[in-house]
Amino acid sequence: MDNSIFEKTDHYINSLFAPEEEVLSGIEQSLLDGNSKMPLGGISANQGKLLQVLAKMCNAKTVLELGTLGGYSTIWLARALPAGGKVITIEYDENNVAIAKANIAKAGLTDKIEIRTGKAIDILQQLKAENKHTFDMVFMDADKPPYTEYFALALSMSRPGTIIVADNVVRNGKVLEENSSDPAVLGVQRFNKALSKNKAVTATILQMVGLKEYDGMAIAVVN
Ligand SMILES: C[S@@+](CC[C@H](N)C(=O)[O-])C[C@H]1O[C@@H](n2cnc3c(N)ncnc32)[C@H](O)[C@@H]1O
């Protein structure tokens, strides 16, 4: 099968359901111009729209995101929230934080998005210690080795019906490699196994093809 069909179909779907306005379509360039270490690491437009659909399905008002990069997924998520809604997004690279802040300001969403700068594990523990956060939706898209620990902390700040999405859990099919030494593959293998056994949630993994590499998202709803 010619794999370009996936890319062409993604363009078709995006044009119907997820057209990007200028701020979103300019984020990759803003990351390149700002010398980000991973300018092409964001989700696709249709994946952004999927996050919006999920946010609406759980009536999300408060969203937690791990891994801001240039703010692309953050902006999609923030746009799905009602007045007074908030996304708290975590990013440890200060250069990415500066780029994201500029993009979020351009999108007119500064009031709806709070960036916490630091290592995800530290900020998650900080948020938990603050003892005032119950998130309606969580999007995990930072480093993969601690996904299991991130999920446990996210779960501890959830309610029944909270949706937790974890990106990049298929990794071009490398998740099947039994003797992998890739820390990201090992991280998602450990996470996927733990998630499949977690009785606190109902979960599965969706494989994804399209403009981005062959990958997938784990989607869980808290019981
Ligand atoms: C895949 S990118 C996020 C893409 C973004 N969610 C989007 O779709 O537009 C991962 C981001 O997580 C950040 N990151 C990686 N490990 C982290 C950690 N331990 N703590 C906080 N941020 C981290 C990286 O600097 C990078 O910006």
CSV table of C-alpha atoms and ligand atoms in Angstrom, one decimal:
chain,number,residue,atom,x,y,z
A,1,MET,CA,0.0,0.0,0.0
A,2,ASP,CA,1.2,3.5,-0.9
A,3,ASN,CA,1.6,5.3,2.5
A,4,SER,CA,1.1,8.7,0.9
A,5,ILE,CA,-2.6,7.9,1.0
A,6,PHE,CA,-2.5,8.4,4.8
A,7,GLU,CA,-1.0,11.9,4.4
A,8,LYS,CA,-3.4,12.9,1.6
A,9,THR,CA,-6.4,11.7,3.7
A,10,ASP,CA,-5.1,13.6,6.7
A,11,HIS,CA,-5.1,16.8,4.5
A,12,TYR,CA,-8.6,15.9,3.4
A,13,ILE,CA,-9.8,15.4,7.0
A,14,ASN,CA,-8.0,18.6,8.2
A,15,SER,CA,-9.5,20.7,5.5
A,16,LEU,CA,-13.0,19.5,6.5
A,17,PHE,CA,-12.8,19.3,10.3
A,18,ALA,CA,-9.6,21.0,11.5
A,19,PRO,CA,-8.6,24.0,9.4
A,20,GLU,CA,-5.8,25.9,11.1
A,21,GLU,CA,-5.9,29.6,11.4
A,22,GLU,CA,-2.6,31.6,11.2
A,23,VAL,CA,-1.5,31.3,14.8
A,24,LEU,CA,-1.6,27.5,14.6
A,25,SER,CA,-0.2,27.1,11.2
A,26,GLY,CA,2.7,29.4,12.2
A,27,ILE,CA,3.8,27.5,15.3
A,28,GLU,CA,6.2,25.1,13.5
A,29,GLN,CA,7.9,28.1,11.9
A,30,SER,CA,8.0,29.9,15.3
A,31,LEU,CA,9.8,26.9,16.8
A,32,LEU,CA,12.3,26.8,13.9
A,33,ASP,CA,12.9,30.6,14.2
A,34,GLY,CA,13.3,30.3,17.9
A,35,ASN,CA,15.9,27.4,17.6
A,36,SER,CA,13.7,24.9,19.5
A,37,LYS,CA,15.4,21.5,20.0
A,38,MET,CA,12.3,19.7,18.6
A,39,PRO,CA,10.5,22.1,16.2
A,40,LEU,CA,8.5,19.3,14.5
A,41,GLY,CA,7.3,17.5,17.7
A,42,GLY,CA,3.7,18.7,17.9
A,43,ILE,CA,0.5,16.9,17.2
A,44,SER,CA,-1.4,17.2,13.9
A,45,ALA,CA,-4.4,19.5,13.3
A,46,ASN,CA,-6.8,16.6,13.4
A,47,GLN,CA,-5.3,15.3,16.6
A,48,GLY,CA,-5.8,18.7,18.0
A,49,LYS,CA,-9.4,18.5,17.0
A,50,LEU,CA,-9.7,15.0,18.6
A,51,LEU,CA,-8.5,16.6,21.9
A,52,GLN,CA,-11.2,19.2,21.5
A,53,VAL,CA,-13.9,16.5,20.9
A,54,LEU,CA,-12.6,14.6,24.0
A,55,ALA,CA,-12.5,17.8,26.1
A,56,LYS,CA,-16.2,18.5,25.2
A,57,MET,CA,-17.2,14.9,25.9
A,58,CYS,CA,-16.0,15.2,29.5
A,59,ASN,CA,-17.3,18.8,29.9
A,60,ALA,CA,-13.7,19.9,30.6
A,61,LYS,CA,-13.2,23.2,32.4
A,62,THR,CA,-9.7,22.4,33.8
A,63,VAL,CA,-7.1,20.7,31.7
A,64,LEU,CA,-3.6,19.5,32.5
A,65,GLU,CA,-1.0,19.1,29.8
A,66,LEU,CA,2.5,17.7,30.0
A,67,GLY,CA,4.8,19.0,27.3
A,68,THR,CA,3.9,22.4,25.9
A,69,LEU,CA,6.6,22.8,23.1
A,70,GLY,CA,5.3,25.8,21.1
A,71,GLY,CA,1.7,25.7,22.5
A,72,TYR,CA,0.1,24.0,19.5
A,73,SER,CA,-1.9,21.3,21.4
A,74,THR,CA,-2.3,23.7,24.3
A,75,ILE,CA,-4.2,26.2,22.0
A,76,TRP,CA,-6.4,23.5,20.6
A,77,LEU,CA,-7.3,22.4,24.2
A,78,ALA,CA,-7.9,25.9,25.5
A,79,ARG,CA,-10.2,26.7,22.6
A,80,ALA,CA,-12.5,23.8,23.7
A,81,LEU,CA,-13.0,25.2,27.2
A,82,PRO,CA,-15.9,27.4,28.3
A,83,ALA,CA,-15.5,30.9,29.8
A,84,GLY,CA,-13.5,30.6,33.0
A,85,GLY,CA,-11.8,27.4,31.8
A,86,LYS,CA,-8.1,26.9,32.3
A,87,VAL,CA,-5.2,24.8,30.8
A,88,ILE,CA,-2.2,24.3,33.1
A,89,THR,CA,0.7,23.1,30.8
A,90,ILE,CA,4.1,21.9,32.0
A,91,GLU,CA,7.3,22.5,30.1
A,92,TYR,CA,10.9,22.4,31.3
A,93,ASP,CA,12.7,24.0,28.3
A,94,GLU,CA,12.7,27.7,28.9
A,95,ASN,CA,13.3,28.5,25.2
A,96,ASN,CA,10.1,26.5,24.3
A,97,VAL,CA,8.3,28.3,27.2
A,98,ALA,CA,9.2,31.7,25.6
A,99,ILE,CA,8.0,30.6,22.2
A,100,ALA,CA,4.8,29.1,23.5
A,101,LYS,CA,4.0,32.3,25.5
A,102,ALA,CA,4.3,34.4,22.4
A,103,ASN,CA,2.1,32.0,20.4
A,104,ILE,CA,-0.5,31.9,23.2
A,105,ALA,CA,-0.6,35.7,23.4
A,106,LYS,CA,-1.0,35.8,19.6
A,107,ALA,CA,-4.0,33.5,20.0
A,108,GLY,CA,-5.5,35.7,22.6
A,109,LEU,CA,-5.4,32.9,25.2
A,110,THR,CA,-3.1,34.2,27.9
A,111,ASP,CA,-5.9,34.3,30.5
A,112,LYS,CA,-6.9,30.7,29.8
A,113,ILE,CA,-3.4,29.1,29.8
A,114,GLU,CA,-0.9,28.9,32.7
A,115,ILE,CA,2.5,27.6,31.8
A,116,ARG,CA,4.4,26.0,34.7
A,117,THR,CA,8.1,25.8,34.0
A,118,GLY,CA,10.0,22.8,35.3
A,119,LYS,CA,10.4,19.1,35.2
A,120,ALA,CA,7.0,17.4,34.8
A,121,ILE,CA,7.5,15.1,37.8
A,122,ASP,CA,8.3,18.0,40.1
A,123,ILE,CA,5.4,20.2,38.9
A,124,LEU,CA,2.9,17.3,39.1
A,125,GLN,CA,4.0,16.7,42.7
A,126,GLN,CA,3.8,20.5,43.3
A,127,LEU,CA,0.2,20.6,41.9
A,128,LYS,CA,-0.8,17.6,44.1
A,129,ALA,CA,0.7,19.3,47.2
A,130,GLU,CA,-1.3,22.5,46.4
A,131,ASN,CA,-4.3,20.3,47.0
A,132,LYS,CA,-6.8,22.3,45.0
A,133,HIS,CA,-6.7,20.8,41.5
A,134,THR,CA,-9.1,18.3,40.0
A,135,PHE,CA,-8.5,18.0,36.3
A,136,ASP,CA,-11.3,17.1,33.9
A,137,MET,CA,-8.8,16.1,31.2
A,138,VAL,CA,-5.1,15.4,31.0
A,139,PHE,CA,-2.9,15.3,27.9
A,140,MET,CA,0.4,13.6,28.5
A,141,ASP,CA,3.0,14.5,25.8
A,142,ALA,CA,6.3,14.9,27.6
A,143,ASP,CA,9.2,12.4,27.9
A,144,LYS,CA,8.1,8.8,27.8
A,145,PRO,CA,10.2,6.9,30.4
A,146,PRO,CA,8.2,8.2,33.4
A,147,TYR,CA,4.7,7.9,31.7
A,148,THR,CA,3.6,5.4,34.3
A,149,GLU,CA,4.5,7.8,37.1
A,150,TYR,CA,2.9,10.7,35.3
A,151,PHE,CA,-0.3,8.8,34.9
A,152,ALA,CA,-0.4,7.8,38.6
A,153,LEU,CA,-0.1,11.5,39.6
A,154,ALA,CA,-2.6,12.6,37.0
A,155,LEU,CA,-5.0,10.0,38.3
A,156,SER,CA,-4.6,11.2,41.8
A,157,MET,CA,-5.9,14.7,40.6
A,158,SER,CA,-8.9,13.3,38.6
A,159,ARG,CA,-12.6,12.7,39.1
A,160,PRO,CA,-14.8,9.9,37.7
A,161,GLY,CA,-15.2,10.9,34.0
A,162,THR,CA,-11.8,12.6,33.7
A,163,ILE,CA,-10.2,11.7,30.4
A,164,ILE,CA,-6.5,11.0,30.3
A,165,VAL,CA,-4.8,10.9,26.9
A,166,ALA,CA,-1.2,9.7,26.5
A,167,ASP,CA,0.5,10.4,23.1
A,168,ASN,CA,3.1,8.4,21.2
A,169,VAL,CA,2.5,5.0,22.7
A,170,VAL,CA,2.9,3.0,19.5
A,171,ARG,CA,6.1,4.6,18.1
A,172,ASN,CA,6.1,3.4,14.6
A,173,GLY,CA,5.3,-0.1,15.9
A,174,LYS,CA,8.5,-0.2,17.9
A,175,VAL,CA,6.2,-0.9,20.9
A,176,LEU,CA,6.2,-4.5,19.7
A,177,GLU,CA,10.0,-4.9,20.0
A,178,GLU,CA,10.7,-7.3,22.9
A,179,ASN,CA,14.4,-6.5,23.3
A,180,SER,CA,14.3,-2.8,22.7
A,181,SER,CA,16.9,-0.7,24.6
A,182,ASP,CA,15.3,2.6,23.5
A,183,PRO,CA,14.2,4.3,26.8
A,184,ALA,CA,11.1,5.8,25.1
A,185,VAL,CA,10.0,2.4,23.8
A,186,LEU,CA,10.7,0.8,27.2
A,187,GLY,CA,8.7,3.7,28.9
A,188,VAL,CA,5.6,3.2,26.7
A,189,GLN,CA,5.8,-0.6,27.0
A,190,ARG,CA,5.8,-0.3,30.8
A,191,PHE,CA,3.0,2.3,30.6
A,192,ASN,CA,0.8,0.4,28.2
A,193,LYS,CA,1.0,-2.7,30.3
A,194,ALA,CA,0.3,-0.9,33.6
A,195,LEU,CA,-2.6,1.0,31.9
A,196,SER,CA,-4.1,-2.3,30.6
A,197,LYS,CA,-4.3,-3.6,34.2
A,198,ASN,CA,-5.4,-0.4,35.9
A,199,LYS,CA,-8.9,-1.0,37.3
A,200,ALA,CA,-9.4,2.6,38.1
A,201,VAL,CA,-9.9,3.4,34.4
A,202,THR,CA,-11.5,2.1,31.2
A,203,ALA,CA,-8.8,2.5,28.5
A,204,THR,CA,-7.5,1.5,25.1
A,205,ILE,CA,-5.0,2.5,22.5
A,206,LEU,CA,-5.9,4.0,19.1
A,207,GLN,CA,-3.3,3.5,16.3
A,208,MET,CA,-2.9,6.6,14.2
A,209,VAL,CA,-1.6,7.3,10.7
A,210,GLY,CA,-1.5,10.5,8.8
A,211,LEU,CA,0.8,13.5,8.4
A,212,LYS,CA,2.9,12.5,11.4
A,213,GLU,CA,4.7,9.2,11.9
A,214,TYR,CA,2.7,6.1,12.5
A,215,ASP,CA,1.9,6.2,16.2
A,216,GLY,CA,-1.0,6.1,18.6
A,217,MET,CA,-2.7,7.6,21.7
A,218,ALA,CA,-3.8,5.8,24.8
A,219,ILE,CA,-7.2,7.1,25.9
A,220,ALA,CA,-8.5,6.4,29.4
A,221,VAL,CA,-11.6,7.5,31.2
A,222,VAL,CA,-11.6,7.4,35.0
A,223,ASN,CA,-14.2,5.0,36.5
B,1,LIG,C1,6.3,16.2,22.0
B,1,LIG,S1,6.6,17.7,22.6
B,1,LIG,C2,5.1,18.4,23.1
B,1,LIG,C3,4.3,18.8,21.9
B,1,LIG,C4,3.0,19.5,22.2
B,1,LIG,N1,2.2,18.8,23.2
B,1,LIG,C5,2.2,19.8,20.9
B,1,LIG,O1,1.6,18.8,20.5
B,1,LIG,O2,2.2,20.9,20.4
B,1,LIG,C6,7.3,17.3,24.2
B,1,LIG,C7,7.6,18.5,25.0
B,1,LIG,O3,7.9,18.1,26.4
B,1,LIG,C8,9.0,18.7,26.9
B,1,LIG,N2,9.5,17.8,27.9
B,1,LIG,C9,10.2,16.7,27.7
B,1,LIG,N3,10.5,16.1,28.9
B,1,LIG,C10,10.0,16.9,29.9
B,1,LIG,C11,10.0,16.9,31.3
B,1,LIG,N4,10.6,15.9,32.0
B,1,LIG,N5,9.4,17.9,32.0
B,1,LIG,C12,8.8,18.9,31.3
B,1,LIG,N6,8.8,19.0,30.0
B,1,LIG,C13,9.4,18.0,29.3
B,1,LIG,C14,9.9,19.0,25.7
B,1,LIG,O4,10.8,20.0,26.0
B,1,LIG,C15,8.9,19.3,24.6
B,1,LIG,O5,8.7,20.6,24.5
